[in-house]
Amino acid sequence: MNDYQQWWQMLPLYYDKSLVSELEARVFDPVWMLTRQQQFGEFQHDGGATPVDIAVTLAAAQPSRTRAATVAGAAPTSAAAPPPLVESWPGASALEAPTPSISPPPILVEIRPGASPLEALVEQEAVIPGQFDGLRVRAEAGLSLQRMLRAAGLAAQATAWATRCPFVLPAQAVVDDETRDWFDAMAGRVPDGQTLTPKVAHVIAGDDTTVALAPGELDVLKAWRAGNGIWVHSALGLGNWDPEQLEYRLSAGAVVGAGEVVLDVPEYVEGTLDWHAFDVGHVSLGLTGQTTPVRLHRLPVALEFAGMPNNRFWSFEDPSLNFDAMELFSHPDRLPSTAAMMALEFMLSYGDDWCQVPIPLPAHSVCQITEVVITDCFGDAVAAQRPAGRWNLFRLDDPRAPDGLGTVFVNAAPNLVFDGDTIEEVHFLRDEQANLAWAIETVVPRPLGGGTPPAPPPAAVVPASESGLRWTLAPTTLPRNWFPLVPAADAIGRLAVGTLWTARDAHPAGRVLTELLPSKRLHDDQVPSEGVQVTRAWQAARAIDGTLHLWIGRAKTPRQTELAPGLRFDVVDL
């Protein structure tokens, strides 16, 4: 009896030492092999041919025109005379609002999306003229022109432009000592970018003949105007923020194929703006014309992904994906996820039957594929059919024509967007006891940039009566940065910005609430029970060509504070 393990090894019988004849695996009866292939229908190549050429006919173009949701610069232009508020008090249910004014029509602006990140074009906002808005940006714009003039040997012209477009402190302006000292330091030394930009534009166009240009100065002015990205994204904004919905809304149009294609952004509140934020719109932006489709021939490449099964025998699978770890049943009593089952079926059964076809397209381009012709190794050409129904993988949603021509938007979102310190922050919260909502400015902008907490409220003094009893509202007064949002009398389901009876002269210090005045009304559903907060901050990102772009963007996120009014009515203080 053997008590040791025995191993058997099978080796091929070879007739020469090189194993050449054995590895050739010769077929001694090829006629039999061909006959069996014919019997099994392998010569019909139904679904078994290999694609060798794919011809794609497509039309692509970049958006060239955009329509803002609101008008740039529609905010009030006078700091001394702020717009009227709806006077109210805690507990008011409905108030008479001023007659809303007719808003001007939206502005159509020509754009170049490839020259800057799309987020900068969408989120940019205008500098309000006549106010202490963007002082540092205005100074940086003037300083950049002076640097370019001095580098070109035109130091005298750099000083002259500071005299032509000086910083002027508005008369009777109430400012702090820091802002007043800043104006004294800038006056006559640095040109104001707010007045410098239109002045340079008129000089370049030849409309302003009062400016005597030195040799080479015109070239410097043109270069400054073309490369002044900071001023473009902060002073010439499109006004895409919708103050009534607390979100960005815009439309962009391009001429693709047979006509105009409009892309709508129905709701964009924060983060990066990618292709899935766009839908196909049906309101024309006035673009006409057509583009000639191009036909591209591409070599298909087998689709590969991590963990896919190997398409040949006698090889082990890649252990990077463990199918046993997939949780198809989230609950014992529920069926597995349909999406998970589809992905698993595709990976195990059909993954090696798919091919990918690379198509070069410029960034921020709208593409429509009209025809796809597949040529296999047998020379047969088959036209691929367009997916029917609402099969929208990477295709923009078009509810009116789900079976129509698919539109794909190739976006180039920045890899990293840097957020600066908060300039402005407003919290919106519900007050069920008072039957209204509140808008609280927790951070207000400073004239020289950045944000600061609002000033604390003054101490309230309530005189005592002869009986010693005092009828008060607890708390006696709320901070002046608390603004009630009362139901508007001129619109159902809307909220109007009001003011407390204890602070009737209070006005918002930031843009978020100021843009709701005097006639805009906030939608009631934009203030949920958990509350939201809106912030404004400087942002920076690089475009696809490496250029740096700065702009002021806004974000709407769930409320992250425990602010509460804590009002009590009819309180007797002994």
mmCIF file of C-alpha atoms in Angstrom, residues 2-178:
data_model
loop_
_atom_site.group_PDB
_atom_site.id
_atom_site.type_symbol
_atom_site.label_atom_id
_atom_site.label_comp_id
_atom_site.label_asym_id
_atom_site.label_seq_id
_atom_site.Cartn_x
_atom_site.Cartn_y
_atom_site.Cartn_z
ATOM 1 C CA ASN A 2 1.366 3.334 -1.037
ATOM 2 C CA ASP A 3 1.215 6.101 1.583
ATOM 3 C CA TYR A 4 2.554 8.926 -0.531
ATOM 4 C CA GLN A 5 0.932 11.280 -3.063
ATOM 5 C CA GLN A 6 1.304 10.348 -6.697
ATOM 6 C CA TRP A 7 1.335 12.911 -9.527
ATOM 7 C CA TRP A 8 0.774 12.268 -13.174
ATOM 8 C CA GLN A 9 1.995 14.545 -15.913
ATOM 9 C CA MET A 10 0.745 14.372 -19.471
ATOM 10 C CA LEU A 11 3.144 15.455 -22.211
ATOM 11 C CA PRO A 12 2.543 15.629 -25.965
ATOM 12 C CA LEU A 13 4.295 13.049 -28.061
ATOM 13 C CA TYR A 14 6.733 14.847 -30.244
ATOM 14 C CA TYR A 15 8.781 13.684 -33.158
ATOM 15 C CA ASP A 16 11.282 16.520 -33.162
ATOM 16 C CA LYS A 17 12.830 18.580 -30.428
ATOM 17 C CA SER A 18 11.401 21.903 -31.623
ATOM 18 C CA LEU A 19 7.671 20.988 -31.250
ATOM 19 C CA VAL A 20 6.946 22.892 -34.477
ATOM 20 C CA SER A 21 4.726 20.273 -36.057
ATOM 21 C CA GLU A 22 2.752 19.707 -32.880
ATOM 22 C CA LEU A 23 2.033 23.396 -32.291
ATOM 23 C CA GLU A 24 0.822 23.915 -35.847
ATOM 24 C CA ALA A 25 -2.348 21.862 -35.096
ATOM 25 C CA ARG A 26 -2.735 20.805 -38.717
ATOM 26 C CA VAL A 27 -6.110 19.812 -40.161
ATOM 27 C CA PHE A 28 -5.726 16.798 -42.383
ATOM 28 C CA ASP A 29 -9.244 17.002 -43.808
ATOM 29 C CA PRO A 30 -10.102 20.699 -44.564
ATOM 30 C CA VAL A 31 -13.042 19.671 -46.766
ATOM 31 C CA TRP A 32 -14.732 18.083 -43.756
ATOM 32 C CA MET A 33 -14.145 21.294 -41.713
ATOM 33 C CA LEU A 34 -15.641 23.453 -44.447
ATOM 34 C CA THR A 35 -18.620 21.128 -44.767
ATOM 35 C CA ARG A 36 -19.344 21.308 -41.046
ATOM 36 C CA GLN A 37 -19.127 25.111 -41.143
ATOM 37 C CA GLN A 38 -21.656 25.210 -43.946
ATOM 38 C CA GLN A 39 -23.981 22.832 -42.108
ATOM 39 C CA PHE A 40 -23.925 25.039 -39.028
ATOM 40 C CA GLY A 41 -24.546 28.217 -41.084
ATOM 41 C CA GLU A 42 -21.262 29.884 -40.209
ATOM 42 C CA PHE A 43 -20.895 31.213 -43.742
ATOM 43 C CA GLN A 44 -24.055 33.298 -43.366
ATOM 44 C CA HIS A 45 -22.264 35.465 -40.727
ATOM 45 C CA ASP A 46 -25.530 36.626 -39.140
ATOM 46 C CA GLY A 47 -24.380 38.732 -36.197
ATOM 47 C CA GLY A 48 -20.957 37.175 -36.333
ATOM 48 C CA ALA A 49 -19.111 39.559 -38.631
ATOM 49 C CA THR A 50 -16.467 41.925 -37.333
ATOM 50 C CA PRO A 51 -16.881 45.655 -38.100
ATOM 51 C CA VAL A 52 -13.867 47.095 -39.883
ATOM 52 C CA ASP A 53 -15.119 50.585 -40.800
ATOM 53 C CA ILE A 54 -17.754 52.939 -39.423
ATOM 54 C CA ALA A 55 -18.802 56.021 -41.369
ATOM 55 C CA VAL A 56 -20.407 58.717 -39.207
ATOM 56 C CA THR A 57 -22.210 61.699 -40.712
ATOM 57 C CA LEU A 58 -22.599 64.521 -38.225
ATOM 58 C CA ALA A 59 -22.960 68.267 -37.808
ATOM 59 C CA ALA A 60 -21.369 70.134 -34.898
ATOM 60 C CA ALA A 61 -21.047 73.768 -33.851
ATOM 61 C CA GLN A 62 -20.420 75.807 -30.703
ATOM 62 C CA PRO A 63 -23.154 77.994 -29.172
ATOM 63 C CA SER A 64 -22.796 81.544 -30.410
ATOM 64 C CA ARG A 65 -25.639 83.365 -28.669
ATOM 65 C CA THR A 66 -27.119 83.283 -25.187
ATOM 66 C CA ARG A 67 -30.193 84.797 -23.584
ATOM 67 C CA ALA A 68 -29.976 85.792 -19.947
ATOM 68 C CA ALA A 69 -32.746 85.095 -17.475
ATOM 69 C CA THR A 70 -32.705 88.709 -16.248
ATOM 70 C CA VAL A 71 -31.313 91.964 -17.537
ATOM 71 C CA ALA A 72 -27.755 92.816 -16.562
ATOM 72 C CA GLY A 73 -27.613 95.856 -14.335
ATOM 73 C CA ALA A 74 -31.307 95.718 -13.458
ATOM 74 C CA ALA A 75 -30.494 96.247 -9.796
ATOM 75 C CA PRO A 76 -31.011 99.745 -8.377
ATOM 76 C CA THR A 77 -28.480 102.305 -9.540
ATOM 77 C CA SER A 78 -28.698 104.751 -6.659
ATOM 78 C CA ALA A 79 -27.456 103.966 -3.197
ATOM 79 C CA ALA A 80 -29.024 107.107 -1.717
ATOM 80 C CA ALA A 81 -32.558 106.175 -2.812
ATOM 81 C CA PRO A 82 -33.097 102.432 -2.324
ATOM 82 C CA PRO A 83 -36.243 100.836 -3.736
ATOM 83 C CA PRO A 84 -39.367 100.801 -1.559
ATOM 84 C CA LEU A 85 -40.118 97.853 0.673
ATOM 85 C CA VAL A 86 -43.402 96.338 1.713
ATOM 86 C CA GLU A 87 -43.962 97.506 5.272
ATOM 87 C CA SER A 88 -44.954 94.614 7.485
ATOM 88 C CA TRP A 89 -44.735 93.174 10.961
ATOM 89 C CA PRO A 90 -44.495 89.665 12.396
ATOM 90 C CA GLY A 91 -47.713 87.736 11.950
ATOM 91 C CA ALA A 92 -48.964 89.564 8.849
ATOM 92 C CA SER A 93 -50.721 87.278 6.371
ATOM 93 C CA ALA A 94 -51.214 89.494 3.310
ATOM 94 C CA LEU A 95 -50.146 93.020 2.500
ATOM 95 C CA GLU A 96 -50.700 95.448 -0.333
ATOM 96 C CA ALA A 97 -47.647 95.482 -2.567
ATOM 97 C CA PRO A 98 -46.554 98.221 -4.942
ATOM 98 C CA THR A 99 -47.578 97.973 -8.569
ATOM 99 C CA PRO A 100 -45.007 95.778 -10.295
ATOM 100 C CA SER A 101 -43.078 97.416 -13.074
ATOM 101 C CA ILE A 102 -42.774 95.879 -16.532
ATOM 102 C CA SER A 103 -39.431 94.131 -16.885
ATOM 103 C CA PRO A 104 -37.465 94.870 -20.031
ATOM 104 C CA PRO A 105 -37.021 92.024 -22.526
ATOM 105 C CA PRO A 106 -34.095 89.641 -22.088
ATOM 106 C CA ILE A 107 -30.791 90.564 -23.683
ATOM 107 C CA LEU A 108 -29.285 88.428 -26.447
ATOM 108 C CA VAL A 109 -25.500 88.370 -26.212
ATOM 109 C CA GLU A 110 -22.968 86.890 -28.601
ATOM 110 C CA ILE A 111 -20.583 84.521 -26.792
ATOM 111 C CA ARG A 112 -17.421 82.532 -27.406
ATOM 112 C CA PRO A 113 -17.744 79.480 -25.130
ATOM 113 C CA GLY A 114 -14.355 78.044 -26.019
ATOM 114 C CA ALA A 115 -12.486 81.063 -24.674
ATOM 115 C CA SER A 116 -13.516 80.619 -21.025
ATOM 116 C CA PRO A 117 -15.117 78.065 -18.693
ATOM 117 C CA LEU A 118 -18.831 77.776 -19.202
ATOM 118 C CA GLU A 119 -19.386 78.434 -15.483
ATOM 119 C CA ALA A 120 -17.819 81.884 -15.887
ATOM 120 C CA LEU A 121 -20.188 82.772 -18.729
ATOM 121 C CA VAL A 122 -23.231 81.592 -16.800
ATOM 122 C CA GLU A 123 -22.471 82.871 -13.299
ATOM 123 C CA GLN A 124 -20.840 86.216 -14.106
ATOM 124 C CA GLU A 125 -22.654 89.242 -12.747
ATOM 125 C CA ALA A 126 -22.446 92.911 -13.573
ATOM 126 C CA VAL A 127 -20.866 95.600 -11.416
ATOM 127 C CA ILE A 128 -23.604 98.074 -10.509
ATOM 128 C CA PRO A 129 -22.608 101.566 -11.673
ATOM 129 C CA GLY A 130 -22.680 104.412 -9.196
ATOM 130 C CA GLN A 131 -22.183 102.237 -6.117
ATOM 131 C CA PHE A 132 -19.294 100.871 -4.064
ATOM 132 C CA ASP A 133 -19.399 97.608 -5.947
ATOM 133 C CA GLY A 134 -16.259 95.831 -7.086
ATOM 134 C CA LEU A 135 -13.838 98.570 -6.060
ATOM 135 C CA ARG A 136 -10.846 96.247 -6.044
ATOM 136 C CA VAL A 137 -11.803 94.778 -9.412
ATOM 137 C CA ARG A 138 -12.120 98.238 -10.872
ATOM 138 C CA ALA A 139 -8.725 99.169 -9.487
ATOM 139 C CA GLU A 140 -7.115 95.960 -10.777
ATOM 140 C CA ALA A 141 -8.468 96.674 -14.269
ATOM 141 C CA GLY A 142 -6.895 100.123 -14.221
ATOM 142 C CA LEU A 143 -3.607 98.865 -12.776
ATOM 143 C CA SER A 144 -3.318 96.197 -15.478
ATOM 144 C CA LEU A 145 -3.558 98.874 -18.189
ATOM 145 C CA GLN A 146 -0.933 100.994 -16.458
ATOM 146 C CA ARG A 147 1.426 98.013 -16.218
ATOM 147 C CA MET A 148 1.056 97.311 -19.916
ATOM 148 C CA LEU A 149 1.645 100.957 -20.826
ATOM 149 C CA ARG A 150 4.757 101.215 -18.675
ATOM 150 C CA ALA A 151 6.096 97.943 -20.114
ATOM 151 C CA ALA A 152 5.716 99.469 -23.595
ATOM 152 C CA GLY A 153 7.636 102.592 -22.548
ATOM 153 C CA LEU A 154 4.518 104.773 -22.237
ATOM 154 C CA ALA A 155 4.757 105.861 -18.602
ATOM 155 C CA ALA A 156 3.311 109.310 -19.320
ATOM 156 C CA GLN A 157 0.237 107.764 -20.927
ATOM 157 C CA ALA A 158 -0.269 105.546 -17.855
ATOM 158 C CA THR A 159 -0.506 108.669 -15.694
ATOM 159 C CA ALA A 160 -2.754 110.388 -18.243
ATOM 160 C CA TRP A 161 -5.320 107.607 -18.124
ATOM 161 C CA ALA A 162 -5.470 107.896 -14.319
ATOM 162 C CA THR A 163 -6.414 111.560 -14.836
ATOM 163 C CA ARG A 164 -8.993 110.817 -17.545
ATOM 164 C CA CYS A 165 -10.819 108.104 -15.559
ATOM 165 C CA PRO A 166 -10.230 108.851 -11.858
ATOM 166 C CA PHE A 167 -11.855 107.295 -8.826
ATOM 167 C CA VAL A 168 -14.423 109.789 -7.482
ATOM 168 C CA LEU A 169 -16.066 109.402 -4.093
ATOM 169 C CA PRO A 170 -19.827 110.013 -4.520
ATOM 170 C CA ALA A 171 -21.070 113.161 -2.861
ATOM 171 C CA GLN A 172 -22.682 112.726 0.555
ATOM 172 C CA ALA A 173 -21.670 109.056 0.598
ATOM 173 C CA VAL A 174 -21.651 107.419 4.014
ATOM 174 C CA VAL A 175 -18.481 105.315 4.161
ATOM 175 C CA ASP A 176 -16.112 104.134 6.845
ATOM 176 C CA ASP A 177 -12.618 105.481 7.356
ATOM 177 C CA GLU A 178 -11.004 102.561 5.511
#
